[in-house]
Short mmCIF file of C-alpha atoms in Angstrom, two decimals:
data_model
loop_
_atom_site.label_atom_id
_atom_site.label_comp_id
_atom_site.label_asym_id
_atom_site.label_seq_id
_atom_site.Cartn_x
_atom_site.Cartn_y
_atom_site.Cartn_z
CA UNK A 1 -44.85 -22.06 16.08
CA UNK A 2 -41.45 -24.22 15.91
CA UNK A 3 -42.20 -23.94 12.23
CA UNK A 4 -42.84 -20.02 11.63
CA UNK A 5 -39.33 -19.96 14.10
CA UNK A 6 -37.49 -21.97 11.99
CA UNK A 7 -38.77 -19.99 8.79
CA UNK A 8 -37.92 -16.85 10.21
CA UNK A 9 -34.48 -18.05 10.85
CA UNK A 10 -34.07 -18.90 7.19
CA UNK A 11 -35.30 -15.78 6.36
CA UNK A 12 -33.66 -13.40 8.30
CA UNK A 13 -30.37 -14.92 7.51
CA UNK A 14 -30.91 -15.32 3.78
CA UNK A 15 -31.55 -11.17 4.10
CA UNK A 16 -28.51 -10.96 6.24
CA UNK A 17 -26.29 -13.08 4.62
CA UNK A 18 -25.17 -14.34 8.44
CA UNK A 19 -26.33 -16.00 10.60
CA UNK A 20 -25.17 -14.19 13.62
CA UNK A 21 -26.49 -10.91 12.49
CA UNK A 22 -30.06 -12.35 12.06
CA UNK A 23 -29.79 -14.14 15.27
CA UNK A 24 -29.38 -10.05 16.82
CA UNK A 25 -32.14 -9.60 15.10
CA UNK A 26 -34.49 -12.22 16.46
CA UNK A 27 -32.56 -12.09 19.53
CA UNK A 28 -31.18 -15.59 19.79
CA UNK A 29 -27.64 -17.18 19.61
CA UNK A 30 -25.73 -17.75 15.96
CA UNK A 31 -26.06 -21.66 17.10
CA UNK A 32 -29.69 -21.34 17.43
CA UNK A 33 -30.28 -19.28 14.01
CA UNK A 34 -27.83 -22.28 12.50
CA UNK A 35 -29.54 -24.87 14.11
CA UNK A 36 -32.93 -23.73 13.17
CA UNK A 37 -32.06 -23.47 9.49
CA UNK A 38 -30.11 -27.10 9.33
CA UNK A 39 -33.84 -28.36 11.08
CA UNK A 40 -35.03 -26.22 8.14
CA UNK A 41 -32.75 -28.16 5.79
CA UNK A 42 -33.63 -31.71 6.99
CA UNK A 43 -37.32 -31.08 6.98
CA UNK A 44 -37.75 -30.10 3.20
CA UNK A 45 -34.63 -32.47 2.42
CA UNK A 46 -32.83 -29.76 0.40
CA UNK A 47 -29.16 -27.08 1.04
CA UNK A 48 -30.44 -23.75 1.69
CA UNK A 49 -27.20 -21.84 1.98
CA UNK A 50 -24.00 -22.80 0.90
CA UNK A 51 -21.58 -22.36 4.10
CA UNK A 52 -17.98 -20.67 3.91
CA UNK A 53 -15.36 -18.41 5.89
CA UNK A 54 -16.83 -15.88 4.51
CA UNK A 55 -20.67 -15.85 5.12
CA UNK A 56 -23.94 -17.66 3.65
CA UNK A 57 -25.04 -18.10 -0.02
CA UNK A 58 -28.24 -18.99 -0.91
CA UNK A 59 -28.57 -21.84 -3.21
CA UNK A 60 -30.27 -22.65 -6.19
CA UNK A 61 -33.32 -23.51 -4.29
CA UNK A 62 -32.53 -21.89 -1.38
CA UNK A 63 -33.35 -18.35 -3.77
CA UNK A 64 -36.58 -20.15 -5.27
CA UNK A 65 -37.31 -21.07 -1.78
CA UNK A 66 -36.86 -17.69 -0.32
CA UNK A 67 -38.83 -16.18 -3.31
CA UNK A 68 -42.06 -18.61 -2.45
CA UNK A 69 -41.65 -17.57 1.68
CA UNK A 70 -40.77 -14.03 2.65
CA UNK A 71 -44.44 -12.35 1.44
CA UNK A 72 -46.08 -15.67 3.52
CA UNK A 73 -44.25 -15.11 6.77
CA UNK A 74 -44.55 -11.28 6.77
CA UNK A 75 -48.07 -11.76 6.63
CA UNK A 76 -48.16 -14.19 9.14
CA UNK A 77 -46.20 -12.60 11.38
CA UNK A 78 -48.47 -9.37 11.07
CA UNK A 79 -51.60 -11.29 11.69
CA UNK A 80 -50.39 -12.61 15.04
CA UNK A 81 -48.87 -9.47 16.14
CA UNK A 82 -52.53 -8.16 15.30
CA UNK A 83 -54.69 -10.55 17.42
CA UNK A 84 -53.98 -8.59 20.62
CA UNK A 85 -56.29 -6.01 18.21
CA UNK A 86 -59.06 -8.01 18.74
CA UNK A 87 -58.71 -7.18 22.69
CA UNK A 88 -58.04 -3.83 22.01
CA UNK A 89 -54.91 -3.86 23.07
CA UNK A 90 -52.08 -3.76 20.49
CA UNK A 91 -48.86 -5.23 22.45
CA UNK A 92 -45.35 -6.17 22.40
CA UNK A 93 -41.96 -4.77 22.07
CA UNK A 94 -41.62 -1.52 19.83
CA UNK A 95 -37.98 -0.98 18.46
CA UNK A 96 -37.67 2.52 16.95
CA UNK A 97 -34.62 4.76 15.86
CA UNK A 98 -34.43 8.53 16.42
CA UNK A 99 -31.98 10.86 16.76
CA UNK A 100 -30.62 11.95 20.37
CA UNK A 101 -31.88 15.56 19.93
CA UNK A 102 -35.80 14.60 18.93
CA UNK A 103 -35.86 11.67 20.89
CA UNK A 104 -34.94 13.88 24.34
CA UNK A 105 -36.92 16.70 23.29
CA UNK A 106 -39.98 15.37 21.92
CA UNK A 107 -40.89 12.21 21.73
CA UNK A 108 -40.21 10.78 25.17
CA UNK A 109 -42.01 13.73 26.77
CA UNK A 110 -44.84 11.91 24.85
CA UNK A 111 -44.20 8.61 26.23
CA UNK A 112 -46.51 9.13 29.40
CA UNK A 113 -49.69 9.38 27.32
CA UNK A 114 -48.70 7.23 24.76
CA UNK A 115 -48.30 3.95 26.77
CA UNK A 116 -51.20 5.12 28.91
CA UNK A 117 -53.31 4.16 25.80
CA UNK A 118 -51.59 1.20 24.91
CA UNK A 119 -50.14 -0.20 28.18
CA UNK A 120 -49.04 -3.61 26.70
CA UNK A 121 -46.18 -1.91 24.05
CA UNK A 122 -42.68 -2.10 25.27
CA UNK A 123 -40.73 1.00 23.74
CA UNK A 124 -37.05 0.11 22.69
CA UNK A 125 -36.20 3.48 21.16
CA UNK A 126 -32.53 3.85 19.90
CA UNK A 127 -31.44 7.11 20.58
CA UNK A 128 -28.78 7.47 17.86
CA UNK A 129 -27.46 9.58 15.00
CA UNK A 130 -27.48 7.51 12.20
CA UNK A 131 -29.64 5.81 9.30
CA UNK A 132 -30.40 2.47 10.01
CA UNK A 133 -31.69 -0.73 8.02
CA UNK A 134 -34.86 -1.23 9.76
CA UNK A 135 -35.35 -4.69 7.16
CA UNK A 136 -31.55 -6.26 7.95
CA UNK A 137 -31.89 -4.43 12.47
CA UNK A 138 -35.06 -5.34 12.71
CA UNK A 139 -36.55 -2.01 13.76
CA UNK A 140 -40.26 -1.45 13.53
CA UNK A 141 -39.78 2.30 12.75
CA UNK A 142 -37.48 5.31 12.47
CA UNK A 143 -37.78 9.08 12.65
CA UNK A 144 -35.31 11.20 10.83
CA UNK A 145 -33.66 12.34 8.06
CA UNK A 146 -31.31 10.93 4.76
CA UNK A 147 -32.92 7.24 4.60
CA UNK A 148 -32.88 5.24 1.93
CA UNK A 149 -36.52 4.04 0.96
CA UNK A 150 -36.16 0.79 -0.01
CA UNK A 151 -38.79 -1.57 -1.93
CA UNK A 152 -41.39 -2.54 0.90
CA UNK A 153 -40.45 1.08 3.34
CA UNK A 154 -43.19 3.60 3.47
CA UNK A 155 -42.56 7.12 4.71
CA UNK A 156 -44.21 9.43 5.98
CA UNK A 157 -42.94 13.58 6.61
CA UNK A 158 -43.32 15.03 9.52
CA UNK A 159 -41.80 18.38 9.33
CA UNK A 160 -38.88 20.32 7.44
CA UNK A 161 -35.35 20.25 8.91
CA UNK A 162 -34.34 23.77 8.71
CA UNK A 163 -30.76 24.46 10.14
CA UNK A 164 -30.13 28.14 11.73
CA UNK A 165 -27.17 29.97 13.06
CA UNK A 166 -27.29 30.65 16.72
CA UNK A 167 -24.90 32.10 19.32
CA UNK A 168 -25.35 33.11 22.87
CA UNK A 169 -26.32 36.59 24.17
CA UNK A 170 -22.71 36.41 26.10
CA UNK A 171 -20.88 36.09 22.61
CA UNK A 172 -22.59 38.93 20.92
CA UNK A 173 -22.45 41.04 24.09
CA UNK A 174 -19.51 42.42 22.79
CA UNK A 175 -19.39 42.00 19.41
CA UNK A 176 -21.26 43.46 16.14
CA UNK A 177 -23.55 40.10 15.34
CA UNK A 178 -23.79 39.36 11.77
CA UNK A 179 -26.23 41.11 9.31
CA UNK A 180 -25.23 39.19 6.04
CA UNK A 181 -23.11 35.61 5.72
CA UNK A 182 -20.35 37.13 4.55
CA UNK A 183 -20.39 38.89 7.78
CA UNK A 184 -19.80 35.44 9.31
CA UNK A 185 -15.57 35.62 8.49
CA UNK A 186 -15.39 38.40 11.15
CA UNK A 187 -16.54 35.53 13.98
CA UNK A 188 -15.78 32.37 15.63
CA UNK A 189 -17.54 28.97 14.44
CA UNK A 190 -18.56 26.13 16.12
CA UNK A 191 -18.29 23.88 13.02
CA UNK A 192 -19.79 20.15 12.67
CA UNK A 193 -17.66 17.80 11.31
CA UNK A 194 -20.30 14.31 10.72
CA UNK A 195 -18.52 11.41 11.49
CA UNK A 196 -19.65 9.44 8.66
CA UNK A 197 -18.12 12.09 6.45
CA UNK A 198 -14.89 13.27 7.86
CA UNK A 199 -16.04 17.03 6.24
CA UNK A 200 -16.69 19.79 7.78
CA UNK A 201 -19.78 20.09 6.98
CA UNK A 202 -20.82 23.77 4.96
CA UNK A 203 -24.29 25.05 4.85
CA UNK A 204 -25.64 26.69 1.78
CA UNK A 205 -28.31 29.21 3.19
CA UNK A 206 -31.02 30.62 1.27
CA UNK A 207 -33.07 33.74 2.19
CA UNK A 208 -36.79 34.34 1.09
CA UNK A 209 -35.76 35.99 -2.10
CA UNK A 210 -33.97 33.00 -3.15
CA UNK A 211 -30.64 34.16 -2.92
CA UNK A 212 -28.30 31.31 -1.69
CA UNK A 213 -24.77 31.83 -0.11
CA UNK A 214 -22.26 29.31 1.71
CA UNK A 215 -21.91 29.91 5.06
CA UNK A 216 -18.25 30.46 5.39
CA UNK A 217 -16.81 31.39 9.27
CA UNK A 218 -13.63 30.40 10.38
CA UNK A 219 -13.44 27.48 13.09
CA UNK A 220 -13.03 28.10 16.66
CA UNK A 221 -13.96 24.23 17.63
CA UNK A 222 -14.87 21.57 15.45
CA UNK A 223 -17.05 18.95 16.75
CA UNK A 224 -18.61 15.62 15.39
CA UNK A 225 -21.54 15.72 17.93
CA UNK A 226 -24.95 18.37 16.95
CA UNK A 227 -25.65 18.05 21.25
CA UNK A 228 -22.15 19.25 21.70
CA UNK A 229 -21.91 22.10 19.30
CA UNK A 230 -25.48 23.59 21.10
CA UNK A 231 -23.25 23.17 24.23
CA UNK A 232 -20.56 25.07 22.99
CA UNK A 233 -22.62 27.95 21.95
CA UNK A 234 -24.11 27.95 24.99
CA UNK A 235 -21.00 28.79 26.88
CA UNK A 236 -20.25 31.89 24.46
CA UNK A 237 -17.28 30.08 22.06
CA UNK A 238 -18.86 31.24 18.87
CA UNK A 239 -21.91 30.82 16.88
CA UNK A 240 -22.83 27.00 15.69
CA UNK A 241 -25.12 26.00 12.92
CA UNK A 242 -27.69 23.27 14.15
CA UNK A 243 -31.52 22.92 13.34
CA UNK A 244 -34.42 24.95 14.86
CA UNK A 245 -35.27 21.32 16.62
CA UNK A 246 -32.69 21.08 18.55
CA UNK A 247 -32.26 25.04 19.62
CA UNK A 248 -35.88 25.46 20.06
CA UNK A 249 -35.64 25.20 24.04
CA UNK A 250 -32.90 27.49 24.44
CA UNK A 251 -34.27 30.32 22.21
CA UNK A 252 -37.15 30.04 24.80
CA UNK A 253 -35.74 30.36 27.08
CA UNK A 254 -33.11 33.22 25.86
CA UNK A 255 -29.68 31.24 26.62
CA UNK A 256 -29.38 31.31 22.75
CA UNK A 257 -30.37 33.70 20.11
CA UNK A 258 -30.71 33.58 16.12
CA UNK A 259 -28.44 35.23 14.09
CA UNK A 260 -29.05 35.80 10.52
CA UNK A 261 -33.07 35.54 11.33
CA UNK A 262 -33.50 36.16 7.52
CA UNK A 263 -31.39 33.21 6.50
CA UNK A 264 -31.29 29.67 6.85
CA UNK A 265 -31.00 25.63 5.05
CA UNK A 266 -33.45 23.39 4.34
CA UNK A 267 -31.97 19.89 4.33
CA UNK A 268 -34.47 17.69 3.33
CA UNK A 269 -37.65 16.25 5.76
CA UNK A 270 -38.10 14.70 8.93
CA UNK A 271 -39.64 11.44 8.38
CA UNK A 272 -41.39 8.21 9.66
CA UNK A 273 -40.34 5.25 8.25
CA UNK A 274 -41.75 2.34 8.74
CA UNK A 275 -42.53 -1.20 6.69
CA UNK A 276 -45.31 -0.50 4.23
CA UNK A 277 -46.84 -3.63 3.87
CA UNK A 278 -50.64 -3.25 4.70
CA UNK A 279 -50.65 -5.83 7.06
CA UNK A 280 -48.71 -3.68 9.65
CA UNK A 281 -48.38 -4.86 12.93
CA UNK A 282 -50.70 -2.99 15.33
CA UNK A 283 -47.89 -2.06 17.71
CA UNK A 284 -46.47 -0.19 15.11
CA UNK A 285 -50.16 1.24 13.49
CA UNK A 286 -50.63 2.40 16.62
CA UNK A 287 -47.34 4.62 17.40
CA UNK A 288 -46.87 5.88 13.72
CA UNK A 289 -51.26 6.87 14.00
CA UNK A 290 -49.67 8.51 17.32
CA UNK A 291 -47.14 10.11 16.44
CA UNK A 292 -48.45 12.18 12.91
CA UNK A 293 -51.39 13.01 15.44
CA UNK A 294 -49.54 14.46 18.02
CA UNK A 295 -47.07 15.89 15.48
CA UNK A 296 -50.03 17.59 14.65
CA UNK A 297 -52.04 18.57 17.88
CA UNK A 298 -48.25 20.40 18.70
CA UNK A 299 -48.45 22.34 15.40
CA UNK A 300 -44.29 20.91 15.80
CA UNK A 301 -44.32 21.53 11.49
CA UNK A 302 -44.64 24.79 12.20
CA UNK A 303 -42.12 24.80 15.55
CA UNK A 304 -39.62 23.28 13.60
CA UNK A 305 -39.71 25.70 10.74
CA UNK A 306 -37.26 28.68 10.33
CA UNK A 307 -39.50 30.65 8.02
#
């Protein structure tokens, strides 16, 4: 075991380039990480890395060395994550990425049933609106949207992502709602403005005939937060542009209704990512098996859809 620790060190850090961001990732001190690899070092009797100011570089055998090890320890590291299968029982600590709005709304409502089938999995679900590097963060999976698939990532889509324009029965009360987008200059928006982008972010909706338009309304509030822009609508500032997802519960529940039912954006799936190695630790079989089930027992495809 000291030896598949000190490999993983090498490894991580090699994929990192640091050693303090693969010590976040295995969840140890940047002395420990170092320490591990210089153990590492004396052992084979060879540099690994080349150490500066500015990070880690792999050496001449330090590459060759990496080259020979990576496919080894992932499989290794599957295997023992796998024995608990032979109980039954697949266990340990499950680090997953969603967004705030599906996380909240759907997936921890499922965490009841989920760990009452496998009671030895520890959920760490990052609740968070961004893409993240599930090799370099060490996440076991991610659900969402505008991923890059890198060589060894498997994905898997869940639904559509279908953004609609919604406003609250308050705001229309007293105003004409919208029957085409151009209609949209004569009310207030509640714009989104992604923080990665600095943009304001315009929608090009499409209707069932094909036809596509740019949503154009002027701004009443601009807001870098899809959570706070449903807020905002629902206290009658203007009508927001966020996916059927997220405004599912309210147009339930009648606190928000569509506008422009015959129009809307598709912007690419909702997936699960996840390493795509066959080896895959049973931890993680068993929540992405649990998830596209229960993605499908909920018909939520179909939920999520604006057509």
């Amino acid at each position: 075991m000291e030896t598949l620790i000190t490999l993983e060190s090498f490894v991580r850090s090699a994929q990192a380039s640091s050693f303090s961001a693969a010590a976040r990732r295995l969840g140890l001190s940047p002395a420990a990480v170092s320490q591990n690899v210089a153990r590492l070092e004396a052992k084979l009797g060879v540099r690994l890395f080349q150490r500066s100011t500015r990070g880690l570089t792999l050496t001449e055998a330090g590459e060759r060395f990496l080259r020979e090890v990576t496919d080894g320890l992932d499989t290794l590291q599957a295997a023992l994550a796998n024995v608990s299968l032979a109980a039954g029982q697949p266990s340990g600590v499950l680090k997953v990425s969603m967004s705030p709005g599906l996380g909240r709304g759907y997936l921890v409502p499922m965490l009841k049933d989920f760990l009452t089938r496998y009671p030895g999995i520890v959920p760490d679900w990052h609740l968070d609106n961004r893409p993240v590097d599930l090799i370099n963060e060490g996440f076991d999976a991610a659900i969402g949207g505008g991923f890059e698939l890198p060589s060894g990532l498997a994905a898997r889509e869940l639904a559509r992502a279908h953004i609609i324009a919604v406003a609250s029965p308050s705001y229309l009360a007293d105003r004409t709602p919208p029957e085409e987008p151009a209609d949209l200059r004569h009310h207030d928006g509640i714009l989104l403005r992604p923080p990665g982008t600095g943009r304001i972010r315009a929608w090009l909706l499409r209707n069932r005939a094909g036809e596509q338009v740019f949503a154009e309304i002027p701004p009443r509030i601009i807001l870098s937060d899809p959570d706070a822009l449903v807020q905002c609508a629902l206290m009658g500032f203007g009508i927001t542009f966020v996916t059927v997802m997220d405004a599912l519960p309210y147009l339930r529940n009648g606190t928000l209704v569509r506008v422009l039912p015959a129009w809307h954006a598709d912007i690419g799936p909702i997936s699960l990512y996840y390493a795509g190695h066959r080896q895959l630790p049973a931890k993680t079989r068993a929540f992405v098996d649990y998830v596209i089930d229960a993605f499908r027992r909920q018909d939520l495809a179909k939920l999520f859809s604006a057509v």
